[in-house]
């Protein structure tokens, strides 16, 4: 079966000496895996450039009954991404986000809202004039809405702790590993007020930004399983924004 799809490149893994598997989040079928030939010629280099993390692709896709691997043809970018791959900071953020998305998105079904969110976020990352260092924090907080793990902000009160397992704010009581202190819980309120138009107004130093990211990832691990335990790209971000 052949059909036209749009997709967002998330991850590439080695399959054998002649092929890679490219994992793409598509607009119609959710997460799909594609068998893509490797090589060293001009055509292979062109194909590799199209399959960079978070590339926005349109393609002709061939699927086969009984196989989880599809093939892609007539591949092109439907949005020209420039600064993400030219700027090492944006490139590192894109690598982190694509790795995380590959680990938390497991559905092989259509989700228009999630696809549009990731798609528009890629364009924002590419065109954002200021505040790139905060972009991943904003993205992760709002991604939670589409994963069904958004903190219940209606339960927030000044001086409350945050229960990461329940996803709610609560009065101070016996502290536990999954309960954030009031000062750390207030950061969640700060994140809820962040959006691309004002992202540059939020100032975190190196240690604060690293702590916020680690807290968000801990929260994600509690609600999505251990798939994020082996994330490598957060270390790159910590070094980059130090």
Short mmCIF file of C-alpha atoms in Angstrom, two decimals:
data_model
loop_
_atom_site.label_atom_id
_atom_site.label_comp_id
_atom_site.label_asym_id
_atom_site.label_seq_id
_atom_site.Cartn_x
_atom_site.Cartn_y
_atom_site.Cartn_z
CA UNK A 1 0.00 0.00 0.00
CA UNK A 2 1.32 3.47 -0.89
CA UNK A 3 0.09 6.69 0.70
CA UNK A 4 1.23 10.27 1.18
CA UNK A 5 2.18 11.20 4.74
CA UNK A 6 3.82 13.96 6.68
CA UNK A 7 6.16 13.14 9.51
CA UNK A 8 8.65 14.39 12.09
CA UNK A 9 11.98 12.56 12.37
CA UNK A 10 12.65 11.40 15.93
CA UNK A 11 15.46 8.85 15.94
CA UNK A 12 17.73 6.72 13.80
CA UNK A 13 19.12 3.34 14.83
CA UNK A 14 21.53 0.99 13.08
CA UNK A 15 19.79 -2.05 11.58
CA UNK A 16 22.60 -3.78 9.67
CA UNK A 17 25.56 -2.87 7.48
CA UNK A 18 23.31 -1.68 4.67
CA UNK A 19 20.29 -0.18 6.40
CA UNK A 20 19.20 2.06 9.26
CA UNK A 21 15.81 2.23 10.91
CA UNK A 22 14.41 5.75 11.07
CA UNK A 23 11.61 6.37 13.57
CA UNK A 24 9.17 9.04 12.41
CA UNK A 25 6.10 10.48 14.09
CA UNK A 26 3.53 10.73 11.30
CA UNK A 27 0.36 12.77 10.95
CA UNK A 28 -1.86 9.78 10.13
CA UNK A 29 -0.39 6.66 11.75
CA UNK A 30 1.48 7.98 14.76
CA UNK A 31 4.91 6.44 15.31
CA UNK A 32 6.25 4.53 12.31
CA UNK A 33 9.57 2.84 11.58
CA UNK A 34 11.21 3.02 8.15
CA UNK A 35 13.94 0.90 6.66
CA UNK A 36 16.38 3.31 5.00
CA UNK A 37 19.49 2.30 3.03
CA UNK A 38 22.84 3.68 4.08
CA UNK A 39 25.69 4.62 1.76
CA UNK A 40 28.45 7.11 1.15
CA UNK A 41 27.50 8.65 -2.19
CA UNK A 42 25.91 12.00 -2.94
CA UNK A 43 22.41 10.55 -2.84
CA UNK A 44 23.04 8.98 0.57
CA UNK A 45 24.38 12.28 1.94
CA UNK A 46 21.32 14.11 0.65
CA UNK A 47 19.04 11.53 2.27
CA UNK A 48 20.95 11.83 5.55
CA UNK A 49 20.51 15.60 5.54
CA UNK A 50 16.75 15.15 5.22
CA UNK A 51 16.62 12.76 8.17
CA UNK A 52 18.10 15.06 10.80
CA UNK A 53 16.30 15.15 14.18
CA UNK A 54 12.96 17.02 14.00
CA UNK A 55 13.01 17.35 10.20
CA UNK A 56 9.48 17.98 8.92
CA UNK A 57 8.97 15.62 5.99
CA UNK A 58 6.40 14.85 3.37
CA UNK A 59 6.84 11.52 1.67
CA UNK A 60 5.32 8.65 -0.22
CA UNK A 61 5.19 5.66 2.11
CA UNK A 62 4.95 1.98 1.20
CA UNK A 63 3.71 -0.43 3.87
CA UNK A 64 3.53 -4.20 3.69
CA UNK A 65 1.03 -6.43 5.51
CA UNK A 66 2.62 -8.25 8.41
CA UNK A 67 5.68 -5.97 8.57
CA UNK A 68 6.38 -3.24 11.11
CA UNK A 69 8.92 -1.64 8.77
CA UNK A 70 7.81 0.66 5.96
CA UNK A 71 9.82 2.35 3.22
CA UNK A 72 9.78 6.02 2.21
CA UNK A 73 10.03 7.51 -1.27
CA UNK A 74 9.97 11.01 -2.80
CA UNK A 75 11.04 12.52 0.50
CA UNK A 76 11.26 16.28 0.96
CA UNK A 77 10.94 18.86 3.72
CA UNK A 78 7.62 20.68 3.74
CA UNK A 79 9.07 23.35 6.04
CA UNK A 80 12.59 24.59 5.40
CA UNK A 81 14.49 24.31 8.67
CA UNK A 82 17.67 26.37 8.72
CA UNK A 83 18.79 27.72 12.08
CA UNK A 84 18.21 24.49 14.00
CA UNK A 85 20.97 22.72 12.09
CA UNK A 86 23.25 25.74 11.68
CA UNK A 87 23.18 26.76 15.35
CA UNK A 88 24.86 24.31 17.77
CA UNK A 89 22.57 25.40 20.63
CA UNK A 90 19.34 24.80 18.69
CA UNK A 91 20.81 21.60 17.28
CA UNK A 92 21.50 20.27 20.78
CA UNK A 93 17.98 21.17 21.90
CA UNK A 94 16.54 19.43 18.83
CA UNK A 95 18.59 16.31 19.58
CA UNK A 96 17.32 16.25 23.16
CA UNK A 97 13.67 16.79 22.22
CA UNK A 98 13.72 14.20 19.43
CA UNK A 99 15.31 11.60 21.71
CA UNK A 100 12.76 12.25 24.43
CA UNK A 101 9.81 12.17 22.03
CA UNK A 102 11.01 8.87 20.58
CA UNK A 103 10.96 7.38 24.07
CA UNK A 104 7.63 8.75 25.31
CA UNK A 105 5.50 8.49 22.15
CA UNK A 106 4.62 4.85 21.63
CA UNK A 107 1.21 5.16 19.98
CA UNK A 108 0.83 3.92 16.43
CA UNK A 109 -2.35 5.86 15.89
CA UNK A 110 -3.39 9.32 14.80
CA UNK A 111 -3.21 12.20 17.27
CA UNK A 112 -3.75 15.47 15.44
CA UNK A 113 -3.28 17.70 18.48
CA UNK A 114 0.06 16.16 19.44
CA UNK A 115 1.33 16.23 15.86
CA UNK A 116 0.40 19.91 15.47
CA UNK A 117 2.04 20.76 18.80
CA UNK A 118 5.35 19.13 17.90
CA UNK A 119 5.24 20.52 14.36
CA UNK A 120 4.60 24.11 15.48
CA UNK A 121 7.24 23.77 18.21
CA UNK A 122 9.88 22.78 15.65
CA UNK A 123 9.09 25.90 13.64
CA UNK A 124 9.22 28.01 16.82
CA UNK A 125 12.62 26.58 17.80
CA UNK A 126 13.95 27.39 14.34
CA UNK A 127 12.69 30.99 14.32
CA UNK A 128 12.89 31.97 18.01
CA UNK A 129 14.90 35.16 18.35
CA UNK A 130 15.58 35.00 22.11
CA UNK A 131 15.23 32.53 24.94
CA UNK A 132 16.44 29.36 23.22
CA UNK A 133 18.06 28.24 26.49
CA UNK A 134 14.57 27.98 28.03
CA UNK A 135 12.84 26.42 25.05
CA UNK A 136 13.14 22.79 26.15
CA UNK A 137 11.65 23.63 29.56
CA UNK A 138 8.63 25.31 27.96
CA UNK A 139 8.23 22.45 25.49
CA UNK A 140 8.32 19.71 28.13
CA UNK A 141 5.84 21.45 30.41
CA UNK A 142 3.29 21.83 27.60
CA UNK A 143 3.98 18.40 26.11
CA UNK A 144 2.53 16.99 29.31
CA UNK A 145 -0.91 18.19 28.22
CA UNK A 146 -0.80 15.87 25.22
CA UNK A 147 0.52 12.95 27.27
CA UNK A 148 -2.14 13.35 29.95
CA UNK A 149 0.33 14.16 32.73
CA UNK A 150 -0.04 17.92 33.14
CA UNK A 151 0.14 19.11 36.76
CA UNK A 152 -3.23 20.24 38.12
CA UNK A 153 -2.56 23.97 38.37
CA UNK A 154 -5.97 24.59 39.93
CA UNK A 155 -4.64 23.03 43.14
CA UNK A 156 -1.79 25.52 43.42
CA UNK A 157 -1.58 27.79 46.45
CA UNK A 158 1.40 29.80 47.62
CA UNK A 159 3.42 27.74 50.08
CA UNK A 160 2.06 24.37 48.89
CA UNK A 161 4.26 21.42 48.02
CA UNK A 162 3.88 19.44 44.79
CA UNK A 163 3.11 15.75 44.84
CA UNK A 164 4.71 14.40 41.67
CA UNK A 165 2.92 11.07 41.81
CA UNK A 166 -0.55 12.60 42.12
CA UNK A 167 0.28 15.61 39.97
CA UNK A 168 -1.28 18.00 42.48
CA UNK A 169 -0.22 20.70 44.89
CA UNK A 170 -0.89 20.04 48.55
CA UNK A 171 -0.27 21.60 51.98
CA UNK A 172 3.05 20.95 53.58
CA UNK A 173 3.23 17.68 55.43
CA UNK A 174 5.65 14.80 55.68
CA UNK A 175 8.22 15.22 52.91
CA UNK A 176 9.05 12.33 50.60
CA UNK A 177 11.21 11.81 47.54
CA UNK A 178 8.24 12.46 45.25
CA UNK A 179 7.12 15.67 47.00
CA UNK A 180 8.69 18.96 45.98
CA UNK A 181 9.27 21.66 48.58
CA UNK A 182 7.24 24.90 48.22
CA UNK A 183 10.17 26.76 46.66
CA UNK A 184 10.67 24.07 44.02
CA UNK A 185 6.93 23.65 43.53
CA UNK A 186 6.63 27.34 42.71
CA UNK A 187 8.87 26.79 39.66
CA UNK A 188 6.01 24.77 38.14
CA UNK A 189 3.81 27.86 38.41
CA UNK A 190 6.53 29.86 36.68
CA UNK A 191 6.70 27.32 33.84
CA UNK A 192 2.92 27.45 33.40
CA UNK A 193 3.23 31.18 32.59
CA UNK A 194 5.94 30.69 29.99
CA UNK A 195 5.20 30.88 26.26
CA UNK A 196 7.31 31.63 23.16
CA UNK A 197 6.50 35.34 23.20
CA UNK A 198 7.85 35.85 26.72
CA UNK A 199 10.28 32.96 27.07
CA UNK A 200 13.27 35.31 27.01
CA UNK A 201 12.03 37.10 30.13
CA UNK A 202 12.58 34.07 32.38
CA UNK A 203 16.07 34.02 33.80
CA UNK A 204 17.64 30.89 35.28
CA UNK A 205 21.28 30.46 36.17
CA UNK A 206 23.13 27.27 35.26
CA UNK A 207 22.25 25.36 38.44
CA UNK A 208 18.61 26.48 38.42
CA UNK A 209 18.06 25.46 34.80
CA UNK A 210 19.69 22.06 35.41
CA UNK A 211 17.56 21.50 38.52
CA UNK A 212 14.35 22.42 36.69
CA UNK A 213 15.16 20.04 33.83
CA UNK A 214 16.08 17.21 36.20
CA UNK A 215 12.83 17.74 38.11
CA UNK A 216 10.74 17.64 34.92
CA UNK A 217 12.48 14.48 33.74
CA UNK A 218 11.92 12.84 37.13
CA UNK A 219 8.23 13.69 36.84
CA UNK A 220 8.12 12.24 33.32
CA UNK A 221 9.82 9.04 34.46
CA UNK A 222 7.22 8.59 37.20
CA UNK A 223 4.39 8.86 34.68
CA UNK A 224 5.82 7.28 31.53
CA UNK A 225 7.97 4.48 32.94
CA UNK A 226 11.72 3.95 32.81
CA UNK A 227 12.07 4.69 29.10
CA UNK A 228 13.86 7.95 29.94
CA UNK A 229 16.41 6.37 32.27
CA UNK A 230 19.09 6.17 29.57
CA UNK A 231 18.62 9.61 28.03
CA UNK A 232 22.03 10.93 26.98
CA UNK A 233 21.22 14.36 25.62
CA UNK A 234 20.36 16.10 28.96
CA UNK A 235 24.07 15.95 29.85
CA UNK A 236 24.83 17.81 26.64
CA UNK A 237 22.32 20.52 27.55
CA UNK A 238 23.76 20.87 31.05
CA UNK A 239 27.21 21.45 29.57
CA UNK A 240 25.93 23.71 26.80
CA UNK A 241 24.04 26.06 29.13
CA UNK A 242 26.66 26.08 31.88
#
